[in-house]
Short mmCIF file of C-alpha atoms in Angstrom, two decimals:
data_model
loop_
_atom_site.label_atom_id
_atom_site.label_comp_id
_atom_site.label_asym_id
_atom_site.label_seq_id
_atom_site.Cartn_x
_atom_site.Cartn_y
_atom_site.Cartn_z
CA MET A 1341 96.88 -13.80 -105.69
CA SER A 1342 93.19 -13.67 -104.81
CA ILE A 1343 91.07 -11.80 -107.36
CA LEU A 1344 88.55 -11.00 -104.63
CA PHE A 1345 91.26 -9.19 -102.66
CA SER A 1346 92.96 -7.47 -105.56
CA PRO A 1347 92.35 -3.72 -105.77
CA LEU A 1348 90.02 -2.22 -108.36
CA ARG A 1349 90.26 1.32 -109.67
CA ILE A 1350 87.28 3.13 -111.20
CA ARG A 1351 87.88 6.72 -112.27
CA SER A 1352 89.63 8.44 -109.33
CA VAL A 1353 88.66 5.86 -106.69
CA THR A 1354 90.66 2.77 -105.71
CA PHE A 1355 88.79 0.01 -103.87
CA ARG A 1356 91.01 -2.06 -101.60
CA ASN A 1357 89.15 -5.24 -102.58
CA ARG A 1358 86.13 -6.45 -104.55
CA LEU A 1359 83.95 -7.70 -101.68
CA TRP A 1360 81.37 -5.00 -101.11
CA VAL A 1361 78.33 -4.26 -98.94
CA SER A 1362 74.99 -3.95 -100.71
CA PRO A 1363 72.60 -1.17 -99.75
CA MET A 1364 70.21 -2.48 -97.11
CA CYS A 1365 67.28 -0.44 -95.82
CA MET A 1366 67.22 -0.03 -92.05
CA TYR A 1367 63.89 1.85 -91.76
CA SER A 1368 65.33 3.81 -88.85
CA ALA A 1369 65.51 7.43 -90.02
CA VAL A 1370 63.60 10.38 -88.59
CA ASP A 1371 62.28 12.79 -91.23
CA GLY A 1372 64.82 11.35 -93.65
CA VAL A 1373 67.73 12.04 -91.27
CA VAL A 1374 70.17 9.24 -90.41
CA GLN A 1375 70.55 8.31 -86.76
CA GLU A 1376 73.18 6.74 -84.51
CA TRP A 1377 71.99 3.32 -85.68
CA HIS A 1378 73.13 4.05 -89.23
CA HIS A 1379 76.55 5.24 -88.01
CA THR A 1380 77.23 2.03 -86.08
CA HIS A 1381 75.64 -0.21 -88.69
CA LEU A 1382 77.73 1.06 -91.61
CA ALA A 1383 81.03 1.70 -89.80
CA GLN A 1384 81.20 -1.91 -88.58
CA PHE A 1385 81.48 -3.18 -92.15
CA ALA A 1386 84.45 -0.93 -92.78
CA SER A 1387 86.13 -2.33 -89.66
CA GLY A 1388 85.34 -5.77 -91.09
CA GLY A 1389 87.33 -5.15 -94.24
CA ALA A 1390 84.73 -4.19 -96.85
CA GLY A 1391 86.12 -2.51 -99.95
CA LEU A 1392 82.97 -0.47 -100.60
CA ILE A 1393 79.93 0.17 -98.45
CA ILE A 1394 76.85 1.53 -100.18
CA ALA A 1395 74.36 3.15 -97.86
CA GLU A 1396 70.75 2.13 -98.17
CA ALA A 1397 68.19 3.38 -100.71
CA THR A 1398 68.18 7.12 -100.04
CA ALA A 1399 65.17 9.03 -101.30
CA VAL A 1400 65.72 12.03 -103.55
CA VAL A 1401 62.30 13.49 -102.63
CA PRO A 1402 60.01 12.89 -99.62
CA GLU A 1403 57.41 11.07 -101.71
CA GLY A 1404 60.14 8.78 -103.04
CA ARG A 1405 60.64 7.03 -99.70
CA ILE A 1406 59.71 3.36 -99.44
CA SER A 1407 58.42 4.05 -95.94
CA PRO A 1408 58.12 7.08 -93.64
CA ARG A 1409 61.26 5.79 -91.89
CA ASP A 1410 63.54 5.90 -94.94
CA VAL A 1411 66.61 8.11 -95.18
CA GLY A 1412 66.80 10.97 -97.66
CA LEU A 1413 68.97 13.56 -99.34
CA TRP A 1414 66.42 16.18 -100.34
CA ASN A 1415 67.58 18.80 -97.80
CA ASP A 1416 70.76 20.05 -96.20
CA GLU A 1417 69.96 18.74 -92.71
CA GLN A 1418 70.02 15.23 -94.15
CA ARG A 1419 73.27 15.96 -95.98
CA ASP A 1420 74.96 17.17 -92.83
CA ALA A 1421 73.82 14.14 -90.83
CA TRP A 1422 75.59 11.86 -93.33
CA VAL A 1423 78.98 13.58 -92.86
CA PRO A 1424 80.13 11.76 -89.67
CA VAL A 1425 78.85 8.44 -91.03
CA VAL A 1426 80.90 8.82 -94.20
CA GLN A 1427 83.92 9.93 -92.18
CA ALA A 1428 83.67 6.82 -90.00
CA ILE A 1429 83.75 4.63 -93.12
CA HIS A 1430 86.76 6.50 -94.47
CA ASP A 1431 88.59 6.32 -91.13
CA ARG A 1432 88.41 2.53 -91.35
CA GLY A 1433 89.84 2.36 -94.87
CA ALA A 1434 86.72 1.68 -96.93
CA VAL A 1435 85.07 3.58 -99.77
CA ALA A 1436 81.66 5.13 -99.06
CA GLY A 1437 78.81 5.02 -101.55
CA VAL A 1438 75.13 5.94 -101.47
CA GLN A 1439 72.19 4.60 -103.44
CA LEU A 1440 69.93 7.38 -104.73
CA ALA A 1441 66.38 6.17 -105.08
CA HIS A 1442 62.72 6.88 -105.74
CA ALA A 1443 60.25 4.14 -104.83
CA GLY A 1444 57.49 5.20 -107.22
CA ARG A 1445 54.35 3.10 -106.75
CA LYS A 1446 56.09 1.07 -103.99
CA ALA A 1447 56.46 4.15 -101.78
CA SER A 1448 54.44 5.09 -98.68
CA THR A 1449 54.47 1.57 -97.22
CA TRP A 1450 54.81 0.24 -93.70
CA TRP A 1451 58.28 -0.85 -92.57
CA PRO A 1452 58.82 -4.62 -92.27
CA TRP A 1453 58.23 -4.99 -88.54
CA ALA A 1454 55.23 -2.65 -88.32
CA GLN A 1455 51.95 -4.15 -87.14
CA ASP A 1456 50.31 -3.24 -90.45
CA SER A 1457 51.38 -3.94 -94.03
CA GLY A 1458 50.76 -2.43 -97.45
CA SER A 1459 50.30 1.29 -98.06
CA VAL A 1460 50.36 3.77 -95.19
CA PRO A 1461 47.13 5.84 -95.12
CA ALA A 1462 47.44 9.61 -95.35
CA ALA A 1463 45.97 9.93 -91.86
CA GLU A 1464 48.93 7.94 -90.52
CA GLY A 1465 51.69 9.74 -92.39
CA GLY A 1466 51.36 8.24 -95.87
CA TRP A 1467 51.07 10.00 -99.22
CA THR A 1468 49.90 9.56 -102.80
CA THR A 1469 52.48 7.71 -104.88
CA THR A 1470 53.56 8.28 -108.49
CA ALA A 1471 54.54 5.90 -111.28
CA PRO A 1472 54.86 5.72 -115.06
CA SER A 1473 51.26 4.48 -115.27
CA ASP A 1474 48.37 4.35 -112.81
CA ILE A 1475 48.83 0.63 -112.14
CA ALA A 1476 49.07 -0.41 -108.49
CA TYR A 1477 51.62 -2.84 -107.12
CA GLU A 1478 49.59 -5.79 -105.82
CA GLY A 1479 48.23 -4.98 -102.38
CA PHE A 1480 49.26 -1.31 -102.48
CA ALA A 1481 47.32 1.87 -103.20
CA ALA A 1482 47.04 2.96 -106.83
CA PRO A 1483 49.63 5.56 -107.96
CA VAL A 1484 49.14 8.66 -110.08
CA ALA A 1485 50.79 8.56 -113.50
CA LEU A 1486 53.59 11.10 -113.81
CA ASP A 1487 53.14 13.94 -116.27
CA ALA A 1488 55.95 15.67 -118.16
CA ASP A 1489 56.55 18.23 -115.40
CA GLY A 1490 56.67 15.48 -112.79
CA ILE A 1491 59.32 13.61 -114.77
CA GLU A 1492 61.42 16.77 -115.05
CA ARG A 1493 61.23 17.30 -111.30
CA ILE A 1494 62.44 13.76 -110.67
CA VAL A 1495 65.46 14.18 -112.96
CA ASP A 1496 66.32 17.42 -111.17
CA ALA A 1497 65.84 15.78 -107.77
CA PHE A 1498 68.32 13.00 -108.56
CA ALA A 1499 70.91 15.59 -109.61
CA ALA A 1500 70.33 17.70 -106.48
CA ALA A 1501 70.60 14.65 -104.21
CA ALA A 1502 73.83 13.66 -105.97
CA ARG A 1503 75.26 17.08 -105.21
CA ARG A 1504 74.37 16.75 -101.53
CA ALA A 1505 75.84 13.24 -101.42
CA LEU A 1506 79.16 14.46 -102.78
CA ASP A 1507 79.15 17.41 -100.38
CA ALA A 1508 78.65 14.92 -97.53
CA GLY A 1509 81.80 13.10 -98.65
CA PHE A 1510 80.46 10.07 -100.50
CA ASP A 1511 82.91 8.65 -103.04
CA VAL A 1512 80.52 6.59 -105.17
CA LEU A 1513 76.98 7.23 -106.40
CA GLU A 1514 74.56 4.45 -107.30
CA LEU A 1515 71.19 4.90 -109.00
CA HIS A 1516 68.48 2.47 -107.92
CA GLY A 1517 66.93 1.10 -111.09
CA ALA A 1518 65.95 -2.27 -109.61
CA HIS A 1519 63.52 -4.12 -107.33
CA GLY A 1520 60.34 -2.60 -108.71
CA TYR A 1521 61.09 0.98 -107.76
CA LEU A 1522 60.49 3.98 -110.01
CA LEU A 1523 63.30 3.70 -112.57
CA HIS A 1524 62.61 -0.04 -112.86
CA GLN A 1525 58.89 0.69 -113.22
CA PHE A 1526 59.70 2.72 -116.32
CA LEU A 1527 61.94 -0.05 -117.71
CA SER A 1528 59.37 -2.83 -117.40
CA PRO A 1529 56.50 -3.24 -119.85
CA LEU A 1530 54.47 -4.73 -116.99
CA SER A 1531 54.28 -1.39 -115.16
CA ASN A 1532 54.89 1.08 -118.00
CA LEU A 1533 51.92 1.38 -120.36
CA ARG A 1534 52.70 4.91 -121.48
CA GLU A 1535 52.15 5.94 -125.10
CA ASP A 1536 54.51 8.93 -125.09
CA GLU A 1537 58.29 9.11 -125.46
CA TYR A 1538 58.72 7.25 -122.13
CA GLY A 1539 56.71 4.16 -123.07
CA GLY A 1540 56.56 1.41 -125.66
CA PRO A 1541 59.89 0.27 -127.16
CA LEU A 1542 62.89 -0.31 -124.93
CA GLU A 1543 64.65 2.90 -125.93
CA ASN A 1544 61.62 4.84 -124.67
CA ARG A 1545 61.24 2.84 -121.47
CA ALA A 1546 64.94 3.41 -120.72
CA ARG A 1547 64.74 7.14 -121.41
CA LEU A 1548 64.16 8.25 -117.80
CA LEU A 1549 66.97 6.09 -116.45
CA LEU A 1550 69.39 7.44 -119.06
CA ARG A 1551 68.31 11.03 -118.42
CA VAL A 1552 69.01 10.50 -114.73
CA VAL A 1553 72.42 9.00 -115.56
CA ASP A 1554 73.17 12.06 -117.69
CA ALA A 1555 72.06 14.49 -114.99
CA VAL A 1556 73.97 12.79 -112.19
CA ARG A 1557 77.12 12.41 -114.31
CA ALA A 1558 76.98 16.13 -115.15
CA THR A 1559 76.67 16.92 -111.45
CA ALA A 1560 79.41 14.52 -110.37
CA GLY A 1561 81.99 15.45 -113.00
CA ASP A 1562 84.57 13.09 -114.40
CA ASP A 1563 86.18 11.72 -111.22
CA VAL A 1564 83.27 10.11 -109.36
CA PRO A 1565 82.30 6.48 -110.03
CA LEU A 1566 78.63 6.08 -110.97
CA PHE A 1567 76.90 2.71 -110.62
CA VAL A 1568 73.43 1.67 -111.78
CA ARG A 1569 71.57 -1.15 -110.03
CA ILE A 1570 69.12 -2.98 -112.28
CA SER A 1571 66.83 -5.96 -111.99
CA ALA A 1572 67.98 -7.99 -114.98
CA THR A 1573 64.71 -9.90 -115.10
CA ASP A 1574 61.24 -9.39 -113.68
CA HIS A 1575 60.86 -13.17 -113.23
CA ALA A 1576 57.44 -12.73 -114.83
CA GLU A 1577 56.02 -13.41 -118.27
CA GLY A 1578 56.05 -10.34 -120.50
CA GLY A 1579 58.43 -8.47 -118.23
CA PHE A 1580 61.91 -7.01 -118.49
CA THR A 1581 64.40 -9.61 -119.78
CA PRO A 1582 68.13 -10.31 -119.33
CA GLU A 1583 68.72 -9.45 -122.98
CA GLU A 1584 67.03 -6.07 -122.50
CA ALA A 1585 69.06 -5.59 -119.34
CA ALA A 1586 72.29 -6.15 -121.29
CA THR A 1587 71.21 -3.52 -123.82
CA VAL A 1588 70.24 -1.02 -121.12
CA GLY A 1589 73.54 -1.68 -119.33
CA ALA A 1590 75.45 -0.83 -122.49
CA TRP A 1591 73.40 2.32 -122.98
CA ALA A 1592 73.96 3.38 -119.37
CA GLU A 1593 77.70 2.93 -119.81
CA GLU A 1594 77.62 5.08 -122.94
CA HIS A 1595 75.86 7.80 -120.91
CA GLY A 1596 78.50 7.80 -118.15
CA ALA A 1597 77.79 4.87 -115.84
CA ASP A 1598 80.87 2.89 -114.77
CA LEU A 1599 79.40 -0.34 -113.40
CA ILE A 1600 76.07 -2.16 -113.55
CA ASP A 1601 75.03 -3.68 -110.22
CA VAL A 1602 72.99 -6.68 -111.35
CA SER A 1603 70.09 -7.93 -109.25
CA SER A 1604 66.61 -9.17 -110.22
CA GLY A 1605 62.92 -9.17 -109.40
CA GLY A 1606 60.79 -6.86 -107.31
CA LEU A 1607 58.34 -5.59 -109.92
CA VAL A 1608 55.39 -7.91 -109.35
CA ALA A 1609 54.14 -9.63 -106.22
CA HIS A 1610 53.26 -13.00 -107.77
CA GLN A 1611 56.66 -13.81 -109.27
CA GLN A 1612 58.10 -17.30 -108.82
CA ILE A 1613 61.86 -17.21 -108.26
CA SER A 1614 64.09 -20.24 -107.92
CA VAL A 1615 66.55 -19.22 -105.20
CA PHE A 1616 69.86 -21.01 -104.64
CA PRO A 1617 73.46 -19.95 -103.89
CA GLY A 1618 74.61 -17.53 -106.59
CA TYR A 1619 71.24 -17.66 -108.38
CA GLN A 1620 71.68 -14.19 -109.90
CA VAL A 1621 75.28 -14.66 -111.08
CA PRO A 1622 74.24 -15.81 -114.60
CA LEU A 1623 72.32 -12.56 -114.98
CA ALA A 1624 75.46 -10.59 -114.14
CA ALA A 1625 77.38 -12.62 -116.75
CA THR A 1626 74.75 -11.81 -119.38
CA VAL A 1627 74.89 -8.08 -118.70
CA ARG A 1628 78.70 -8.15 -118.56
CA GLN A 1629 78.81 -9.41 -122.15
CA GLY A 1630 82.10 -11.20 -121.82
CA GLY A 1631 83.80 -8.33 -120.02
CA ARG A 1632 82.67 -5.46 -122.24
CA ILE A 1633 80.58 -3.89 -119.44
CA PRO A 1634 81.82 -3.85 -115.82
CA VAL A 1635 79.29 -5.47 -113.49
CA SER A 1636 78.89 -6.68 -109.94
CA ALA A 1637 77.15 -9.89 -108.88
CA VAL A 1638 74.86 -10.40 -105.89
CA GLY A 1639 72.47 -13.03 -104.57
CA LEU A 1640 73.20 -15.61 -101.85
CA ILE A 1641 76.95 -15.22 -102.18
CA THR A 1642 77.99 -16.28 -98.70
CA ALA A 1643 81.45 -17.88 -98.85
CA ALA A 1644 84.95 -16.76 -99.77
CA ALA A 1645 85.63 -19.56 -102.27
CA GLN A 1646 82.26 -19.01 -103.91
CA ALA A 1647 82.91 -15.27 -104.38
CA GLU A 1648 86.40 -15.96 -105.70
CA GLN A 1649 85.02 -18.45 -108.23
CA VAL A 1650 82.47 -15.96 -109.58
CA LEU A 1651 85.27 -13.54 -110.37
CA ALA A 1652 87.63 -16.21 -111.68
CA GLU A 1653 84.99 -17.46 -114.12
CA GLY A 1654 84.52 -13.94 -115.50
CA ALA A 1655 80.89 -13.54 -114.47
CA ALA A 1656 81.53 -10.26 -112.65
CA ASP A 1657 84.14 -7.70 -111.68
CA ALA A 1658 83.08 -7.36 -108.04
CA ILE A 1659 80.83 -9.01 -105.48
CA PHE A 1660 78.04 -7.40 -103.48
CA ALA A 1661 76.58 -9.18 -100.47
CA GLY A 1662 73.91 -8.21 -97.98
CA ARG A 1663 72.64 -10.82 -95.56
CA GLU A 1664 76.07 -12.39 -95.08
CA TRP A 1665 77.39 -9.02 -93.88
CA LEU A 1666 74.51 -8.85 -91.39
CA ARG A 1667 75.39 -12.29 -90.11
CA ASP A 1668 79.11 -11.48 -90.00
CA PRO A 1669 80.13 -7.80 -90.16
CA HIS A 1670 83.73 -9.02 -90.60
CA PHE A 1671 82.93 -11.06 -93.69
CA ALA A 1672 85.86 -9.63 -95.69
CA LEU A 1673 88.44 -10.33 -92.99
CA ARG A 1674 87.12 -13.87 -92.63
CA ALA A 1675 87.14 -14.36 -96.40
CA ALA A 1676 90.69 -13.06 -96.70
CA HIS A 1677 91.80 -15.43 -93.93
CA GLU A 1678 90.15 -18.39 -95.64
CA LEU A 1679 91.69 -17.55 -99.02
CA GLY A 1680 95.12 -16.82 -97.56
CA ALA A 1681 95.03 -13.29 -98.95
CA GLU A 1682 97.30 -10.70 -97.40
CA VAL A 1683 95.23 -7.71 -96.37
CA ALA A 1684 95.67 -4.96 -93.82
CA TRP A 1685 93.83 -6.04 -90.70
CA PRO A 1686 92.87 -3.42 -88.12
CA PRO A 1687 95.55 -3.70 -85.44
CA GLN A 1688 92.80 -4.20 -82.86
CA TYR A 1689 91.74 -7.39 -84.72
CA GLU A 1690 95.16 -8.65 -85.82
CA ARG A 1691 95.27 -11.40 -83.21
CA ALA A 1692 92.33 -13.07 -84.95
CA HIS A 1693 94.58 -13.53 -88.00
CA TRP A 1694 97.27 -15.40 -86.10
CA ARG A 1695 97.51 -18.98 -87.31
#
């Protein structure tokens, strides 16, 4: 029996397998509203056998968007546009999740294929960004440090976006606390120089993340799985460490999170990262603490046997992949075929499974 293709149950949701699609920004929304591109993009992974598909970083407020082309969930028009996308995922047998996000000081930037780079000027649709401290990300405009009222509004915005996500039909909620975005900016001593209850020791730097976990869990109730994505290291001297990540993961679980989605990096521009197949798996194992905290692993996991081995060795409970799904939207069906796992193929694709 393949572990990768064994079901996993979290709260009221059963995932048909443990090979999942990471949130990947498409920079293709209009005023935060998803378009036909998003429908086709996400539904194809469900046809390809994914157990869970998490929609891209979805801003909880307009100023929380990475770029002016990001999707959002700060109004009801955006909520309603997600409904047919979620239904298409469900119709193909997969679980639908959404990543709720605020980009903080890395907001208001040009999308990857724009002619310009860095921060978008106000005259061209950009805005002033916010962060724990008024320290700019290298090459970007300086943010404004959040005051107490601003922090309260962000907590409320995450809860309101969670409510809209559930009303749109999403089964799983994920909080984006990784890749140098706002919740990660609070966690890292490199970007958080505050001297109030949100800065200094780890318990203070984790306070905003845990308040958001509390607020979203209260909104979601007891049945909805809640994930938290973290960068388990900043890959920079003096930054957030794997040991701190393990502690924060345990705290998040105590506050109502069900799984820690372990990634890394994104906080500073000059970081030096050694990249190789499965390079972030040891970080997932550290946060998992021998199985005490459910985690997922990600990072150049591109082959069925490789994913199976990660689970068999106890480094993670599930596998997220991104680029491999872009290269092959039927990654799960291919992986099941290679591992000899018996899964329900779409009847339209069954002939591809004939030996």
